[in-house]
mmCIF file of C-alpha atoms in Angstrom:
data_model
loop_
_atom_site.group_PDB
_atom_site.id
_atom_site.type_symbol
_atom_site.label_atom_id
_atom_site.label_comp_id
_atom_site.label_asym_id
_atom_site.label_seq_id
_atom_site.Cartn_x
_atom_site.Cartn_y
_atom_site.Cartn_z
ATOM 1 C CA MET A 1231 -74.786 14.852 -62.536
ATOM 2 C CA HIS A 1232 -71.170 13.760 -62.038
ATOM 3 C CA THR A 1233 -69.803 13.385 -58.487
ATOM 4 C CA HIS A 1234 -66.639 15.234 -57.451
ATOM 5 C CA THR A 1235 -64.737 12.018 -58.007
ATOM 6 C CA GLN A 1236 -65.919 11.640 -61.536
ATOM 7 C CA GLU A 1237 -65.160 15.278 -62.310
ATOM 8 C CA HIS A 1238 -61.620 14.686 -60.957
ATOM 9 C CA SER A 1239 -61.326 11.606 -63.058
ATOM 10 C CA GLU A 1240 -62.590 13.313 -66.219
ATOM 11 C CA ALA A 1241 -60.350 16.347 -65.545
ATOM 12 C CA GLY A 1242 -57.384 14.013 -65.319
ATOM 13 C CA HIS A 1243 -58.094 12.716 -68.936
ATOM 14 C CA ILE A 1244 -58.730 16.019 -70.628
ATOM 15 C CA GLY A 1245 -57.666 15.836 -74.338
ATOM 16 C CA ALA A 1246 -54.824 17.786 -75.606
ATOM 17 C CA PRO A 1247 -56.908 20.411 -77.383
ATOM 18 C CA TRP A 1248 -58.621 21.363 -74.250
ATOM 19 C CA SER A 1249 -55.764 21.117 -71.701
ATOM 20 C CA CYS A 1250 -54.423 24.595 -72.299
ATOM 21 C CA ILE A 1251 -58.028 25.973 -71.855
ATOM 22 C CA PHE A 1252 -58.414 24.073 -68.584
ATOM 23 C CA GLU A 1253 -55.079 25.461 -67.463
ATOM 24 C CA VAL A 1254 -55.989 29.066 -68.200
ATOM 25 C CA CYS A 1255 -59.357 28.583 -66.466
ATOM 26 C CA TRP A 1256 -57.682 27.106 -63.494
ATOM 27 C CA GLN A 1257 -55.141 29.902 -63.089
ATOM 28 C CA HIS A 1258 -57.731 32.611 -63.519
ATOM 29 C CA SER A 1259 -60.187 31.049 -61.096
ATOM 30 C CA VAL A 1260 -62.943 30.397 -63.562
ATOM 31 C CA PHE A 1261 -63.913 27.354 -61.379
ATOM 32 C CA PRO A 1262 -63.872 28.948 -57.977
ATOM 33 C CA LYS A 1263 -66.866 27.058 -56.408
ATOM 34 C CA CYS A 1264 -66.676 23.697 -58.134
ATOM 35 C CA ASN A 1265 -64.787 22.076 -55.215
ATOM 36 C CA LEU A 1266 -62.422 20.125 -57.418
ATOM 37 C CA THR A 1267 -59.824 18.209 -55.574
ATOM 38 C CA LEU A 1268 -57.431 18.238 -58.574
ATOM 39 C CA SER A 1269 -54.160 19.885 -57.667
ATOM 40 C CA PRO A 1270 -53.024 22.510 -60.167
ATOM 41 C CA PHE A 1271 -49.700 20.791 -60.582
ATOM 42 C CA PRO A 1272 -50.979 17.998 -62.834
ATOM 43 C CA CYS A 1273 -52.374 20.697 -65.089
ATOM 44 C CA LEU A 1274 -48.972 22.258 -65.318
ATOM 45 C CA LEU A 1275 -47.646 18.908 -66.421
ATOM 46 C CA ARG A 1276 -50.327 18.296 -69.018
ATOM 47 C CA THR A 1277 -49.927 21.656 -70.708
ATOM 48 C CA GLY A 1278 -46.089 21.311 -70.859
ATOM 49 C CA LEU A 1279 -45.506 24.487 -68.790
ATOM 50 C CA TRP A 1280 -43.982 22.400 -65.946
ATOM 51 C CA ALA A 1281 -41.741 20.474 -68.260
ATOM 52 C CA SER A 1282 -40.592 23.572 -70.158
ATOM 53 C CA PRO A 1283 -40.662 26.559 -67.738
ATOM 54 C CA GLY A 1284 -38.581 28.582 -70.090
ATOM 55 C CA GLY A 1285 -40.915 28.001 -73.044
ATOM 56 C CA HIS A 1286 -43.207 30.531 -74.838
ATOM 57 C CA HIS A 1287 -45.800 30.295 -72.121
ATOM 58 C CA GLY A 1288 -43.401 31.649 -69.455
ATOM 59 C CA SER A 1289 -42.585 30.141 -66.079
ATOM 60 C CA PRO A 1290 -45.789 29.316 -64.062
ATOM 61 C CA VAL A 1291 -46.392 31.138 -60.822
ATOM 62 C CA LEU A 1292 -46.874 28.920 -57.863
ATOM 63 C CA GLU A 1293 -47.982 29.451 -54.257
ATOM 64 C CA LEU A 1294 -46.007 27.396 -51.707
ATOM 65 C CA ASN A 1295 -46.789 26.371 -48.157
ATOM 66 C CA VAL A 1296 -43.459 25.640 -46.464
ATOM 67 C CA GLY A 1297 -44.106 24.635 -42.942
ATOM 68 C CA GLY A 1298 -47.056 26.993 -42.603
ATOM 69 C CA GLU A 1299 -45.265 29.922 -44.232
ATOM 70 C CA LEU A 1300 -46.644 31.024 -47.640
ATOM 71 C CA TYR A 1301 -44.525 31.964 -50.559
ATOM 72 C CA THR A 1302 -45.193 32.941 -54.147
ATOM 73 C CA THR A 1303 -42.524 32.203 -56.879
ATOM 74 C CA THR A 1304 -42.079 30.584 -60.245
ATOM 75 C CA VAL A 1305 -41.230 27.044 -61.334
ATOM 76 C CA GLY A 1306 -38.212 28.640 -63.129
ATOM 77 C CA THR A 1307 -36.828 29.902 -59.768
ATOM 78 C CA LEU A 1308 -37.416 26.632 -58.049
ATOM 79 C CA ARG A 1309 -35.631 24.759 -60.795
ATOM 80 C CA LYS A 1310 -32.834 27.279 -61.321
ATOM 81 C CA LEU A 1311 -30.158 24.727 -60.079
ATOM 82 C CA PRO A 1312 -30.613 21.458 -61.957
ATOM 83 C CA GLY A 1313 -29.584 18.538 -59.876
ATOM 84 C CA SER A 1314 -30.528 20.164 -56.471
ATOM 85 C CA LYS A 1315 -33.184 18.517 -54.305
ATOM 86 C CA LEU A 1316 -35.346 21.607 -54.629
ATOM 87 C CA ALA A 1317 -35.310 21.309 -58.471
ATOM 88 C CA GLU A 1318 -36.062 17.591 -58.227
ATOM 89 C CA MET A 1319 -39.206 18.354 -56.005
ATOM 90 C CA PHE A 1320 -40.610 20.340 -58.889
ATOM 91 C CA SER A 1321 -39.643 17.884 -61.696
ATOM 92 C CA SER A 1322 -42.282 16.158 -63.851
ATOM 93 C CA SER A 1323 -41.549 12.786 -62.032
ATOM 94 C CA ALA A 1324 -41.848 14.198 -58.478
ATOM 95 C CA LYS A 1325 -44.925 13.400 -56.400
ATOM 96 C CA ALA A 1326 -46.680 16.649 -55.464
ATOM 97 C CA TYR A 1327 -48.049 17.161 -51.900
ATOM 98 C CA THR A 1328 -50.598 19.869 -51.504
ATOM 99 C CA ASP A 1329 -52.411 21.545 -48.630
ATOM 100 C CA ALA A 1330 -56.160 22.010 -48.295
ATOM 101 C CA GLU A 1331 -55.981 25.146 -50.611
ATOM 102 C CA GLY A 1332 -54.104 23.282 -53.269
ATOM 103 C CA ARG A 1333 -50.718 24.948 -52.564
ATOM 104 C CA PHE A 1334 -47.595 22.862 -53.005
ATOM 105 C CA PHE A 1335 -46.599 21.797 -49.452
ATOM 106 C CA ILE A 1336 -43.048 21.316 -48.171
ATOM 107 C CA ASP A 1337 -42.630 20.029 -44.590
ATOM 108 C CA ARG A 1338 -39.671 22.054 -43.637
ATOM 109 C CA PRO A 1339 -39.131 25.162 -41.414
ATOM 110 C CA GLY A 1340 -40.795 27.941 -43.463
ATOM 111 C CA THR A 1341 -38.963 30.816 -41.714
ATOM 112 C CA TYR A 1342 -35.742 30.056 -43.476
ATOM 113 C CA PHE A 1343 -37.048 29.278 -46.895
ATOM 114 C CA GLY A 1344 -37.283 32.995 -47.826
ATOM 115 C CA PRO A 1345 -33.463 33.472 -47.880
ATOM 116 C CA ILE A 1346 -33.228 30.364 -50.088
ATOM 117 C CA LEU A 1347 -35.647 32.007 -52.600
ATOM 118 C CA ASP A 1348 -33.854 35.282 -52.402
ATOM 119 C CA TYR A 1349 -30.581 33.673 -53.374
ATOM 120 C CA LEU A 1350 -32.157 31.750 -56.200
ATOM 121 C CA ARG A 1351 -33.713 35.017 -57.465
ATOM 122 C CA SER A 1352 -30.936 37.437 -57.157
ATOM 123 C CA GLU A 1353 -27.945 35.571 -55.553
ATOM 124 C CA ARG A 1354 -28.393 37.663 -52.446
ATOM 125 C CA LEU A 1355 -26.748 36.196 -49.275
ATOM 126 C CA PRO A 1356 -28.732 36.092 -46.003
ATOM 127 C CA THR A 1357 -27.557 38.318 -43.176
ATOM 128 C CA HIS A 1358 -29.547 36.765 -40.351
ATOM 129 C CA HIS A 1359 -30.038 33.265 -38.992
ATOM 130 C CA ILE A 1360 -26.956 32.047 -40.901
ATOM 131 C CA PRO A 1361 -26.755 28.570 -39.209
ATOM 132 C CA GLU A 1362 -30.427 27.882 -39.743
ATOM 133 C CA VAL A 1363 -30.250 28.962 -43.497
ATOM 134 C CA TYR A 1364 -27.081 26.948 -43.929
ATOM 135 C CA ARG A 1365 -28.856 23.811 -42.660
ATOM 136 C CA GLU A 1366 -31.823 24.419 -45.036
ATOM 137 C CA ALA A 1367 -29.381 25.080 -48.054
ATOM 138 C CA GLN A 1368 -27.846 21.723 -47.255
ATOM 139 C CA PHE A 1369 -31.256 20.017 -47.182
ATOM 140 C CA TYR A 1370 -32.323 21.489 -50.528
ATOM 141 C CA GLU A 1371 -28.789 20.802 -51.905
ATOM 142 C CA ILE A 1372 -28.302 24.433 -53.021
ATOM 143 C CA LYS A 1373 -24.584 23.784 -53.300
ATOM 144 C CA PRO A 1374 -23.389 27.299 -54.463
ATOM 145 C CA LEU A 1375 -25.153 28.849 -51.450
ATOM 146 C CA VAL A 1376 -23.772 26.162 -49.171
ATOM 147 C CA LYS A 1377 -20.313 26.952 -50.301
ATOM 148 C CA LEU A 1378 -20.734 30.763 -49.822
ATOM 149 C CA LEU A 1379 -22.217 30.252 -46.392
ATOM 150 C CA GLU A 1380 -19.340 28.095 -45.382
ATOM 151 C CA ASP A 1381 -17.045 31.034 -46.094
ATOM 152 C CA THR A 1382 -18.931 33.304 -43.663
ATOM 153 C CA PRO A 1383 -17.179 33.819 -40.321
ATOM 154 C CA GLN A 1384 -19.984 32.251 -38.387
ATOM 155 C CA ILE A 1385 -20.002 28.897 -40.326
ATOM 156 C CA PHE A 1386 -16.341 28.919 -41.008
ATOM 157 C CA GLY A 1387 -15.655 29.250 -37.130
ATOM 158 C CA GLU A 1388 -18.081 26.482 -36.364
ATOM 159 C CA GLN A 1389 -17.107 23.968 -39.020
ATOM 160 C CA VAL A 1390 -13.384 24.553 -39.467
ATOM 161 C CA ALA A 1391 -12.387 25.717 -35.952
ATOM 162 C CA ARG A 1392 -14.630 24.500 -33.221
ATOM 163 C CA ARG A 1393 -15.881 21.259 -34.892
ATOM 164 C CA GLN A 1394 -12.481 20.271 -36.013
ATOM 165 C CA PHE A 1395 -11.112 20.748 -32.511
ATOM 166 C CA LEU A 1396 -13.948 18.652 -31.014
ATOM 167 C CA LEU A 1397 -13.262 15.906 -33.520
ATOM 168 C CA ARG A 1398 -9.886 15.623 -31.893
ATOM 169 C CA VAL A 1399 -11.356 15.123 -28.430
ATOM 170 C CA PRO A 1400 -11.941 11.319 -28.024
ATOM 171 C CA GLY A 1401 -15.539 10.365 -27.212
ATOM 172 C CA TYR A 1402 -16.797 13.938 -27.131
ATOM 173 C CA SER A 1403 -20.392 13.204 -28.342
ATOM 174 C CA GLU A 1404 -20.624 10.129 -26.120
ATOM 175 C CA ASN A 1405 -19.556 12.122 -23.110
ATOM 176 C CA LEU A 1406 -22.135 14.750 -23.759
ATOM 177 C CA GLU A 1407 -24.822 11.959 -23.834
ATOM 178 C CA LEU A 1408 -23.492 10.427 -20.614
ATOM 179 C CA MET A 1409 -23.582 13.837 -18.833
ATOM 180 C CA VAL A 1410 -27.245 14.443 -19.815
ATOM 181 C CA ARG A 1411 -28.148 10.923 -18.608
ATOM 182 C CA LEU A 1412 -26.428 11.403 -15.292
ATOM 183 C CA ALA A 1413 -28.090 14.784 -14.804
ATOM 184 C CA ARG A 1414 -31.561 13.463 -15.609
ATOM 185 C CA ALA A 1415 -31.016 10.603 -13.249
ATOM 186 C CA GLU A 1416 -30.476 12.917 -10.295
ATOM 187 C CA ALA A 1417 -33.320 15.285 -11.256
ATOM 188 C CA VAL A 1418 -36.118 13.548 -9.341
ATOM 189 C CA ALA A 1419 -37.589 15.886 -6.706
ATOM 190 C CA ALA A 1420 -34.576 18.205 -7.189
ATOM 191 C CA ARG A 1421 -34.175 21.756 -8.389
ATOM 192 C CA SER A 1422 -30.771 21.125 -9.924
ATOM 193 C CA SER A 1423 -28.397 18.255 -10.790
ATOM 194 C CA ALA A 1424 -24.551 18.166 -10.579
ATOM 195 C CA VAL A 1425 -22.293 16.271 -12.923
ATOM 196 C CA LEU A 1426 -18.662 15.989 -12.214
ATOM 197 C CA VAL A 1427 -16.259 16.422 -15.138
ATOM 198 C CA CYS A 1428 -12.481 15.726 -15.396
ATOM 199 C CA ALA A 1429 -10.774 17.524 -18.282
ATOM 200 C CA VAL A 1430 -7.175 16.746 -19.117
ATOM 201 C CA ARG A 1431 -5.440 18.340 -22.010
ATOM 202 C CA THR A 1432 -2.230 16.257 -22.238
ATOM 203 C CA GLU A 1433 -1.046 12.772 -21.434
ATOM 204 C CA GLU A 1434 1.004 14.160 -18.523
ATOM 205 C CA ASP A 1435 -2.151 15.733 -17.089
ATOM 206 C CA ALA A 1436 -4.003 12.420 -17.390
ATOM 207 C CA VAL A 1437 -1.183 10.789 -15.405
ATOM 208 C CA LEU A 1438 -1.303 13.430 -12.679
ATOM 209 C CA CYS A 1439 -5.027 13.189 -12.078
ATOM 210 C CA ALA A 1440 -5.192 9.344 -12.145
ATOM 211 C CA ASP A 1441 -4.893 9.093 -8.382
ATOM 212 C CA ALA A 1442 -7.698 11.604 -7.936
ATOM 213 C CA LEU A 1443 -9.905 9.570 -10.252
ATOM 214 C CA ARG A 1444 -9.267 6.481 -8.228
ATOM 215 C CA VAL A 1445 -10.246 8.302 -5.069
ATOM 216 C CA LEU A 1446 -13.588 9.382 -6.556
ATOM 217 C CA GLU A 1447 -14.355 5.941 -7.968
ATOM 218 C CA ALA A 1448 -13.740 4.477 -4.574
ATOM 219 C CA GLU A 1449 -16.446 6.904 -3.198
ATOM 220 C CA LYS A 1450 -18.774 5.720 -5.992
ATOM 221 C CA ARG A 1451 -18.739 9.128 -7.625
ATOM 222 C CA SER A 1452 -19.483 9.206 -11.302
ATOM 223 C CA VAL A 1453 -17.008 11.184 -13.346
ATOM 224 C CA VAL A 1454 -17.098 12.022 -17.031
ATOM 225 C CA LYS A 1455 -13.586 12.330 -18.359
ATOM 226 C CA PHE A 1456 -12.650 14.450 -21.341
ATOM 227 C CA GLY A 1457 -9.131 14.173 -22.953
ATOM 228 C CA PRO A 1458 -6.417 14.171 -23.553
ATOM 229 C CA TRP A 1459 -6.535 15.812 -26.927
ATOM 230 C CA LYS A 1460 -3.949 16.893 -29.576
ATOM 231 C CA ALA A 1461 -5.089 20.385 -30.379
ATOM 232 C CA ALA A 1462 -4.206 23.952 -29.305
ATOM 233 C CA PRO A 1463 -7.410 24.890 -27.281
ATOM 234 C CA GLN A 1464 -7.113 24.807 -23.510
ATOM 235 C CA VAL A 1465 -9.314 23.136 -20.878
ATOM 236 C CA LYS A 1466 -11.537 26.247 -20.583
ATOM 237 C CA ASP A 1467 -12.168 26.104 -24.349
ATOM 238 C CA LEU A 1468 -13.360 22.560 -23.968
ATOM 239 C CA LEU A 1469 -15.608 23.380 -21.084
ATOM 240 C CA ASP A 1470 -17.126 26.242 -23.012
ATOM 241 C CA CYS A 1471 -17.786 23.862 -25.946
ATOM 242 C CA VAL A 1472 -19.497 21.346 -23.546
ATOM 243 C CA LYS A 1473 -21.655 24.154 -22.097
ATOM 244 C CA MET A 1474 -22.555 25.422 -25.605
ATOM 245 C CA ASP A 1475 -23.606 22.004 -26.876
ATOM 246 C CA ILE A 1476 -25.686 21.113 -23.903
ATOM 247 C CA THR A 1477 -27.314 24.452 -23.886
ATOM 248 C CA ALA A 1478 -28.137 23.993 -27.588
ATOM 249 C CA GLN A 1479 -30.152 20.922 -26.586
ATOM 250 C CA GLY A 1480 -32.422 23.101 -24.434
ATOM 251 C CA TYR A 1481 -30.761 22.646 -21.039
ATOM 252 C CA GLN A 1482 -29.956 25.383 -18.636
ATOM 253 C CA VAL A 1483 -26.419 24.671 -17.477
ATOM 254 C CA HIS A 1484 -23.296 26.279 -16.041
ATOM 255 C CA TYR A 1485 -19.980 25.020 -14.786
ATOM 256 C CA GLU A 1486 -17.767 25.785 -11.768
ATOM 257 C CA GLN A 1487 -14.496 24.496 -10.412
ATOM 258 C CA PHE A 1488 -14.776 21.499 -8.203
ATOM 259 C CA SER A 1489 -14.091 22.596 -4.680
ATOM 260 C CA GLU A 1490 -14.648 19.642 -2.340
ATOM 261 C CA ARG A 1491 -11.791 18.687 0.077
ATOM 262 C CA THR A 1492 -12.000 15.142 -1.204
ATOM 263 C CA LEU A 1493 -9.165 15.948 -3.555
ATOM 264 C CA ARG A 1494 -5.703 17.442 -3.041
ATOM 265 C CA THR A 1495 -5.346 21.027 -4.163
ATOM 266 C CA LYS A 1496 -3.021 20.122 -6.964
ATOM 267 C CA HIS A 1497 -5.721 18.042 -8.625
ATOM 268 C CA LEU A 1498 -8.516 20.559 -8.433
ATOM 269 C CA GLY A 1499 -7.647 22.242 -11.707
ATOM 270 C CA TYR A 1500 -8.716 19.113 -13.603
ATOM 271 C CA PHE A 1501 -12.177 18.774 -12.013
ATOM 272 C CA TYR A 1502 -15.376 20.780 -12.741
ATOM 273 C CA THR A 1503 -18.980 20.574 -11.825
ATOM 274 C CA PHE A 1504 -21.659 21.062 -14.424
ATOM 275 C CA VAL A 1505 -24.930 22.204 -12.747
ATOM 276 C CA PHE A 1506 -28.069 21.544 -14.622
ATOM 277 C CA ILE A 1507 -31.039 23.780 -13.508
ATOM 278 C CA TRP A 1508 -34.413 22.293 -13.802
ATOM 279 C CA TRP A 1509 -36.756 24.993 -12.338
#
């Protein structure tokens, strides 16, 4: 009697006359209890169905496990866009990863793979979770879908309007990281943390609040300074962006105008307190 390993090895060297028979048996579950560890994908390769999904055999039907979500589709659908990463995953040279049930496994968020398949099947655009589907379309390199999603108001507003503005704010990303570090440093045995922010839109504003910054530095107060920037959005727009991006990291945060008497009234419009709530 052969061991499972031996069966696997012999199956891997089935001669050409028998490969098609083996493929049919596999697909129709003729071997439901033989506990073979052989993935169905090598069978597809041997029979030529994988290499020629448009051939006379038709395009094979596959079950996919994408991050725990199960999908059923065809090789032809997955390879509809040659040159995409998704098509490459199902090329004859790609290494197949399968789950315990023999389904092809992709370690990506499964919830948003459905809209990718819908587009490949019928060119239907998603109407929900646009940013998440956009991110997955970029990962799988579904370029026509990426371009179409970039024209939607949600992605267009983020990529062309908001992101382009933030690129004009010097050190924006670094300042966000600094704010989070300062807030976490003050979180020990505290319900909330306060981070002081200075936002100046123009060079003239920067000159006007320079004295106030020196006063705060003399008091050993940490201040995160944004600006100046050369773009139309105002200080409130920047503050809203900061709140949005910190909230997107999972923090509960809000901002309010700095009101301590340490500063002169004319300087207060440049300073804001971001409050991080921990519990």
